[in-house]
Coordinates of C-alpha atoms in Angstrom, one line a residue:
M172 CA -13.3 -4.0 5.7
R173 CA -11.0 -0.9 6.0
V174 CA -7.7 -1.1 7.8
Q175 CA -5.4 1.8 8.3
R176 CA -2.0 2.4 10.0
Q177 CA 0.1 5.4 10.3
L178 CA 3.7 6.2 11.4
V179 CA 5.8 9.4 11.6
V180 CA 9.1 9.0 9.8
D181 CA 12.2 11.2 10.3
A182 CA 12.5 12.1 6.6
D183 CA 10.9 14.6 4.3
R184 CA 8.0 13.6 2.0
H185 CA 10.1 13.6 -1.1
A186 CA 12.5 11.0 0.3
I187 CA 9.5 8.7 1.2
W188 CA 7.9 9.5 -2.1
S189 CA 11.0 8.3 -4.0
L190 CA 10.5 4.9 -2.4
I191 CA 6.7 4.4 -2.5
S192 CA 6.4 5.8 -6.0
D193 CA 8.7 3.1 -7.4
P194 CA 6.7 -0.1 -7.8
K195 CA 9.9 -2.1 -8.3
R196 CA 10.8 -1.3 -4.6
Y197 CA 7.5 -2.7 -3.2
P198 CA 9.0 -6.2 -2.6
D199 CA 11.7 -4.4 -0.5
F200 CA 9.3 -3.1 2.1
M201 CA 6.0 -5.0 1.9
P202 CA 6.0 -8.3 3.8
N203 CA 3.7 -11.1 2.6
L204 CA 4.0 -9.8 -1.0
E205 CA 4.2 -13.0 -3.1
R206 CA 3.9 -11.5 -6.5
W207 CA 4.4 -8.0 -7.9
E208 CA 4.6 -7.7 -11.7
T209 CA 4.3 -4.8 -14.0
V210 CA 1.5 -5.2 -16.6
T211 CA 1.8 -1.8 -18.4
E212 CA 4.9 -0.2 -20.0
G213 CA 6.6 3.0 -18.9
P214 CA 7.1 4.9 -15.6
A215 CA 4.6 4.6 -12.8
G216 CA 1.7 7.0 -12.9
V217 CA -2.1 7.1 -13.2
G218 CA -3.2 4.2 -15.3
S219 CA -0.2 2.0 -14.5
R220 CA -1.3 -1.6 -13.8
Y221 CA 0.4 -4.3 -11.8
T222 CA -0.4 -8.0 -10.9
V223 CA -0.2 -8.2 -7.1
H224 CA -0.7 -11.1 -4.6
W225 CA -0.3 -10.9 -0.9
K226 CA -0.4 -14.0 1.3
I227 CA -3.1 -13.5 3.9
G228 CA -3.5 -16.6 6.0
A229 CA -2.9 -19.6 3.8
A230 CA -4.2 -18.1 0.5
P231 CA -2.7 -15.6 -1.9
I232 CA -5.1 -12.6 -2.3
G233 CA -4.9 -10.1 -5.1
G234 CA -5.2 -9.6 -8.8
V235 CA -4.6 -6.7 -11.2
I236 CA -4.5 -3.2 -9.6
E237 CA -4.4 0.2 -11.4
L238 CA -3.0 3.4 -10.0
V239 CA -5.7 6.0 -9.8
E240 CA -3.9 8.8 -7.9
F241 CA -0.3 9.7 -8.3
D242 CA 0.1 13.2 -6.6
E243 CA 3.8 13.7 -6.1
A244 CA 5.0 13.6 -2.5
R245 CA 1.3 13.5 -1.3
D246 CA -0.9 10.6 -2.4
L247 CA -0.6 7.4 -4.3
A248 CA -3.8 5.2 -4.6
W249 CA -4.9 2.2 -6.4
I250 CA -8.0 0.1 -7.1
S251 CA -8.3 -3.5 -8.1
I252 CA -9.3 -4.3 -11.7
T253 CA -9.6 -8.1 -11.2
G254 CA -9.6 -10.4 -8.1
V255 CA -10.7 -9.4 -4.6
S256 CA -12.3 -5.9 -4.4
L257 CA -9.4 -3.8 -3.1
R258 CA -8.5 -0.1 -2.7
G259 CA -5.2 1.0 -1.3
R260 CA -3.5 4.4 -0.5
F261 CA -0.3 5.8 0.7
R262 CA -0.7 9.4 2.1
L263 CA 2.2 11.6 3.0
R264 CA 1.7 14.8 5.1
D265 CA 4.2 17.0 6.9
A266 CA 4.4 16.2 10.6
S267 CA 7.1 18.8 11.5
P268 CA 10.2 20.1 9.8
G269 CA 12.0 17.1 8.4
R270 CA 9.3 14.6 9.6
T271 CA 6.4 13.0 7.6
K272 CA 3.3 11.3 8.7
V273 CA 2.8 8.3 6.4
T274 CA -0.6 6.7 6.3
F275 CA -1.2 3.3 4.6
R276 CA -4.8 2.3 4.1
L277 CA -6.4 -0.8 2.5
A278 CA -10.1 -1.3 2.0
Y279 CA -11.1 -4.8 0.8
Q280 CA -14.2 -7.0 0.4
S281 CA -14.1 -10.7 -0.1
P282 CA -16.9 -12.3 -2.2
G283 CA -19.3 -14.6 -0.5
G284 CA -21.8 -12.4 1.4
L285 CA -21.9 -13.0 5.1
L286 CA -19.1 -15.6 4.9
G287 CA -16.9 -13.1 3.0
L288 CA -17.6 -10.5 5.6
L289 CA -16.6 -13.0 8.4
A290 CA -13.4 -13.8 6.5
D291 CA -12.6 -10.1 6.1
R292 CA -13.0 -9.5 9.8
I293 CA -10.8 -12.5 10.7
A294 CA -8.2 -11.4 8.2
S295 CA -8.2 -7.8 9.4
R296 CA -5.7 -8.4 12.2
Q297 CA -3.1 -9.9 9.8
V298 CA -3.8 -7.2 7.3
G299 CA -3.2 -4.6 10.0
G300 CA 0.1 -6.3 11.0
T301 CA 1.2 -6.3 7.3
L302 CA 0.4 -2.6 7.0
S303 CA 2.3 -1.8 10.2
A304 CA 5.3 -3.9 9.1
S305 CA 5.3 -2.2 5.7
L306 CA 5.5 1.3 7.4
E307 CA 8.2 0.2 9.7
N308 CA 10.2 -1.1 6.7
V309 CA 9.7 2.2 4.9
R310 CA 11.0 4.0 7.9
E311 CA 14.1 1.8 8.1
L312 CA 14.8 2.3 4.4
V313 CA 14.5 6.0 4.3
E314 CA 16.0 6.8 7.7
A315 CA 19.1 4.6 7.0

């Protein structure tokens, strides 16, 4: 299942990048985030790993993710190494002078064949709400 939300923020890409490129700040803007722990040492970048659990419905979903793209003020993407199959991406693009279009995308697949597909469809509404709320929180933090 792929879920995507986008929002235009009254800030330049670098201001938003300073927030989303700092994994320590994720609990500040991602609702339903139950666990976010650094696995690797050093600053965030390609190859950095984190243990992540989001609460979707009654269950915590997640595992270890690894950053696979870290293109300053443009793209930050990750894939899951363990747990539910998951890919995520923040994409920043200029909307107009001083404004940025921020896209947050998650693609995930639960195990279990047909039942997993059904669970993914049911969860997509809550996942979409989490993505939207995350973007709104980013907007509030950088526009303040």
